[in-house]
Coordinates of C-alpha atoms in Angstrom, one line a residue:
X10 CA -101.4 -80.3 109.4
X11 CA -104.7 -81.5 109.6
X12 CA -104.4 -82.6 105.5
X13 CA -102.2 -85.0 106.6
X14 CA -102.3 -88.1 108.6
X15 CA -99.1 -90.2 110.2
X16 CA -98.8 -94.0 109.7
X17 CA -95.9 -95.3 111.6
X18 CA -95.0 -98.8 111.4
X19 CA -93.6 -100.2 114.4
X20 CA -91.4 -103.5 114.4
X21 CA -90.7 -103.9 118.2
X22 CA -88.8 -106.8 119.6
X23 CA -91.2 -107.7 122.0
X24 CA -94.5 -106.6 123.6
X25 CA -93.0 -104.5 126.2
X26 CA -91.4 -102.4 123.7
X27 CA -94.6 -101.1 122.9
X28 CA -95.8 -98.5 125.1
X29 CA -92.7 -96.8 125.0
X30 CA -93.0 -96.2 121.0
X31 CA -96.2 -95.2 121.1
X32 CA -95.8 -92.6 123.9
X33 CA -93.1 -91.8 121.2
X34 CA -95.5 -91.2 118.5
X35 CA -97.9 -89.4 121.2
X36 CA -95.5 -86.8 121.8
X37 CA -94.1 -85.5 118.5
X38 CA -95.1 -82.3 118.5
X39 CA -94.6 -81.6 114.7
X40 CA -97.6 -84.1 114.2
X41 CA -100.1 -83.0 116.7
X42 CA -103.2 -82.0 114.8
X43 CA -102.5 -84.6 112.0
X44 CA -104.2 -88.1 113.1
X45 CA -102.2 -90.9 113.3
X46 CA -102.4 -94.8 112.7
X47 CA -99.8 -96.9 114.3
X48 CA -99.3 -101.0 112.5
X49 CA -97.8 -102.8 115.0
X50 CA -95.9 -106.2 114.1
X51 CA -93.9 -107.8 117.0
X52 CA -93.1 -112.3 117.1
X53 CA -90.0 -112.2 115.1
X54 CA -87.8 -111.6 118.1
X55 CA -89.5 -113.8 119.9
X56 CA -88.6 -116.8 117.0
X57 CA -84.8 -115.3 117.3
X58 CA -84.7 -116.0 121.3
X59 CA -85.7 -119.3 120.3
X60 CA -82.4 -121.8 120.9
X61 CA -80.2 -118.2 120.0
X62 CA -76.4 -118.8 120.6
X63 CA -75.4 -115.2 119.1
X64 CA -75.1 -112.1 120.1
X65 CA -77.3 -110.7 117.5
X66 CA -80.5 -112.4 119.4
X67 CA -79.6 -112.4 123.0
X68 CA -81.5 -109.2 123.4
X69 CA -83.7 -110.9 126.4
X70 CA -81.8 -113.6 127.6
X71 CA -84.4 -114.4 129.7
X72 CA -86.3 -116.0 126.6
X73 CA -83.8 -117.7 125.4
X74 CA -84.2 -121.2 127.5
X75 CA -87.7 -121.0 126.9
X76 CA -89.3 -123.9 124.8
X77 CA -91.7 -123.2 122.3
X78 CA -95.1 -123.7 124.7
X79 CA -93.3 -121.5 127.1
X80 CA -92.1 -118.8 124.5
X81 CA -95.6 -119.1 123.3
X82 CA -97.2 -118.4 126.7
X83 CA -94.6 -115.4 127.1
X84 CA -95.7 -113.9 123.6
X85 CA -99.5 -114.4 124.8
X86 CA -98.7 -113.0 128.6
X87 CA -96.5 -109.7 127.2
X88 CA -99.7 -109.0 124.7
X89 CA -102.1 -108.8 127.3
X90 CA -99.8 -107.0 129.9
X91 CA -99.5 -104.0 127.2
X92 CA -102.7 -104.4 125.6
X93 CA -104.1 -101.7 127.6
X94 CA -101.7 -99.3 126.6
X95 CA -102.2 -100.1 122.9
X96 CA -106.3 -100.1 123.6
X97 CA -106.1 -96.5 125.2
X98 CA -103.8 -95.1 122.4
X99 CA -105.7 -96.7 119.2
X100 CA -109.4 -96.5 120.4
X101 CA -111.5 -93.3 120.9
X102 CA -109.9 -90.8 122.9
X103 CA -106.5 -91.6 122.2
X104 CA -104.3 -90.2 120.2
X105 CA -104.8 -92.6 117.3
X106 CA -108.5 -93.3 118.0
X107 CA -109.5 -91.4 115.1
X108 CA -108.1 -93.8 112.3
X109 CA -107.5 -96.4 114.6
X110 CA -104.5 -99.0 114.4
X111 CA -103.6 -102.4 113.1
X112 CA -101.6 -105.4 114.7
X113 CA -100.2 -108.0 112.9
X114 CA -98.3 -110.8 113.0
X115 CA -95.2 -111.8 111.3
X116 CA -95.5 -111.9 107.8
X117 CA -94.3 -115.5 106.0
X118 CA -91.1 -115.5 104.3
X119 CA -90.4 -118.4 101.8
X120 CA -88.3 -121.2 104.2
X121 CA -90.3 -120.1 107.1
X122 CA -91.3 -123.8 108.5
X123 CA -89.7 -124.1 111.4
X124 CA -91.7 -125.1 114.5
X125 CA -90.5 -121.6 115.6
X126 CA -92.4 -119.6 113.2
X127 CA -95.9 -121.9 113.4
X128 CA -95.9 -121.3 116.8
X129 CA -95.6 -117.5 117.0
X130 CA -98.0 -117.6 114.5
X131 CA -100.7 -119.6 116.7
X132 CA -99.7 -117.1 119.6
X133 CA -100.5 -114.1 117.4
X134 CA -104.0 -116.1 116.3
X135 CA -104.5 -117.0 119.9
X136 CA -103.3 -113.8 121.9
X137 CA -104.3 -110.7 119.4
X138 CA -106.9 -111.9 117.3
X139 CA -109.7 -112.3 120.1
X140 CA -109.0 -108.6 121.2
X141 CA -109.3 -107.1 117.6
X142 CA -111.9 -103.9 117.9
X143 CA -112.7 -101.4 115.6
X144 CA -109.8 -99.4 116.7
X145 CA -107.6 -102.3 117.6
X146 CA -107.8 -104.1 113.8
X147 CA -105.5 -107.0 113.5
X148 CA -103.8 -108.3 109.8
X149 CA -103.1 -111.9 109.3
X150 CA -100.0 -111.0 107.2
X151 CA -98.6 -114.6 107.9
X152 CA -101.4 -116.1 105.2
X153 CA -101.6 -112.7 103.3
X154 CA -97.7 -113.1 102.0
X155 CA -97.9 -117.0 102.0
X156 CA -100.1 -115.9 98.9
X157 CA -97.4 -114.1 97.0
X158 CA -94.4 -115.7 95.3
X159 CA -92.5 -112.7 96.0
X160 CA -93.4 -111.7 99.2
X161 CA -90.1 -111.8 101.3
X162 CA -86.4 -111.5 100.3
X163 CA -83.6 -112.5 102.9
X164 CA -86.3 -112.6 105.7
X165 CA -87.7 -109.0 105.1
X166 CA -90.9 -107.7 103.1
X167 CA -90.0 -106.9 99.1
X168 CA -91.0 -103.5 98.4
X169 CA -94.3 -105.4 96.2
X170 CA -95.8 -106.9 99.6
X171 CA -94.9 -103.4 101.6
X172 CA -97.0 -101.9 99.3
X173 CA -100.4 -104.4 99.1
X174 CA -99.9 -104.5 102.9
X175 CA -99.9 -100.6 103.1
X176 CA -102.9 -101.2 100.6
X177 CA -104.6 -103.4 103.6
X178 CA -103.8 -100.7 106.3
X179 CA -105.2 -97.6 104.2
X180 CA -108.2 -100.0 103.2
X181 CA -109.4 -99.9 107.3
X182 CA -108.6 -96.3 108.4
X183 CA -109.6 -94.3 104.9
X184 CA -113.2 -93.2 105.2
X185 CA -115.3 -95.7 102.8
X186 CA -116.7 -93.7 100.4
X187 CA -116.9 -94.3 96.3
X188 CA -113.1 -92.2 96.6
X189 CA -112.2 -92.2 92.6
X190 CA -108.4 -91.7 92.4
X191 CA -106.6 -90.5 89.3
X192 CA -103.1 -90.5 88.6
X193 CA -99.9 -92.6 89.4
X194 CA -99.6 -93.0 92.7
X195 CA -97.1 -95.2 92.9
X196 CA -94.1 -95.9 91.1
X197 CA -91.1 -98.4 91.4
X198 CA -87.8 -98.3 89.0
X199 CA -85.0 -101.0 89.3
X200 CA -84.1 -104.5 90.3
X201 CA -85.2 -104.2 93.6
X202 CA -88.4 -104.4 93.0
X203 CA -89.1 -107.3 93.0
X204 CA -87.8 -110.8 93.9
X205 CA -84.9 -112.1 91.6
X206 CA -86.0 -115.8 92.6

């Protein structure tokens, strides 16, 4: 439908990943006259290679003798090698270049000071944030959910921060007009919603 638009968020492992999502997205066939906007957030896999010894996080064993200047440099280097790809899909002409699409980096978690996770976040500032366009928009949500309090539980977004950063993504692909909305349009019941402490 063309009264409807697509926002899929993509957690990839790592950079390479990419291309093959959004060739994904490209292709779905139910979607194609709806625009879509695709938020990209990829690092924490790249914090997990980082010393792994389990089997959980040897998805690119590769990585995982790398020190942190050299898993840094790898983060930077797999950005750039897709960064065409994510150029020609979320600028004009491609098949989210009407809305456009957002990168971001990890978002903080409370406990997250390792060296690990300051240095993917310097690879995000260094690597993406130089190549943000108007079509390839990039979202600091490392300092955006060091703000809240109740930001992250267990290492994962609390349904509170999922919702002020969809609020951030809707804020750069909604046309900006004075758009009055009335009504609830969001609602949340139970525990979960927000962090017990």
């Amino acid at each position: 439908s063309t009264r409807a638009i697509r926002i899929t968020n993509m957690f990839a492992q790592f950079w390479d990943d990419v291309p093959l999502g959004l060739d994904s997205i490209a292709r779905v066939a139910s979607w194609a006259r709806a625009p879509v906007s695709v938020v990209l957030s990829v690092g924490q896999w790249y914090v997990d290679a980082y010393k792994c010894e389990k089997d959980w996080c040897a998805s690119r064993p590769s990585y995982m003798g790398l020190e942190l200047e050299g898993l840094k440099a790898q983060y930077e280097s797999d950005f750039i090698n897709v960064l065409p790809q994510i150029r020609s899909f979320c600028e004009e002409g491609g098949r989210g270049g009407v809305l456009g699409c957002v990168v971001a980096n990890i978002p903080y978690c409370n406990g997250m000071t390792a060296v690990a996770y300051l240095t993917m976040y310097d690879a995000a500032e260094a690597a993406v944030k130089p190549y943000a366009t108007t079509g390839v928009r990039y979202a600091d949500l490392w300092r955006f959910a060091a703000s809240f309090d109740e930001g992250c539980t267990d290492g994962h977004q609390t349904p509170m921060m999922a919702t002020w950063t969809l609020q951030i993504v809707l804020g750069g692909i909604c046309p900006q007009k004075n758009i009055q909305v009335r009504g609830t349009k969001m609602e949340f019941h139970g525990e979960q919603c927000r962090q017990a402490g």
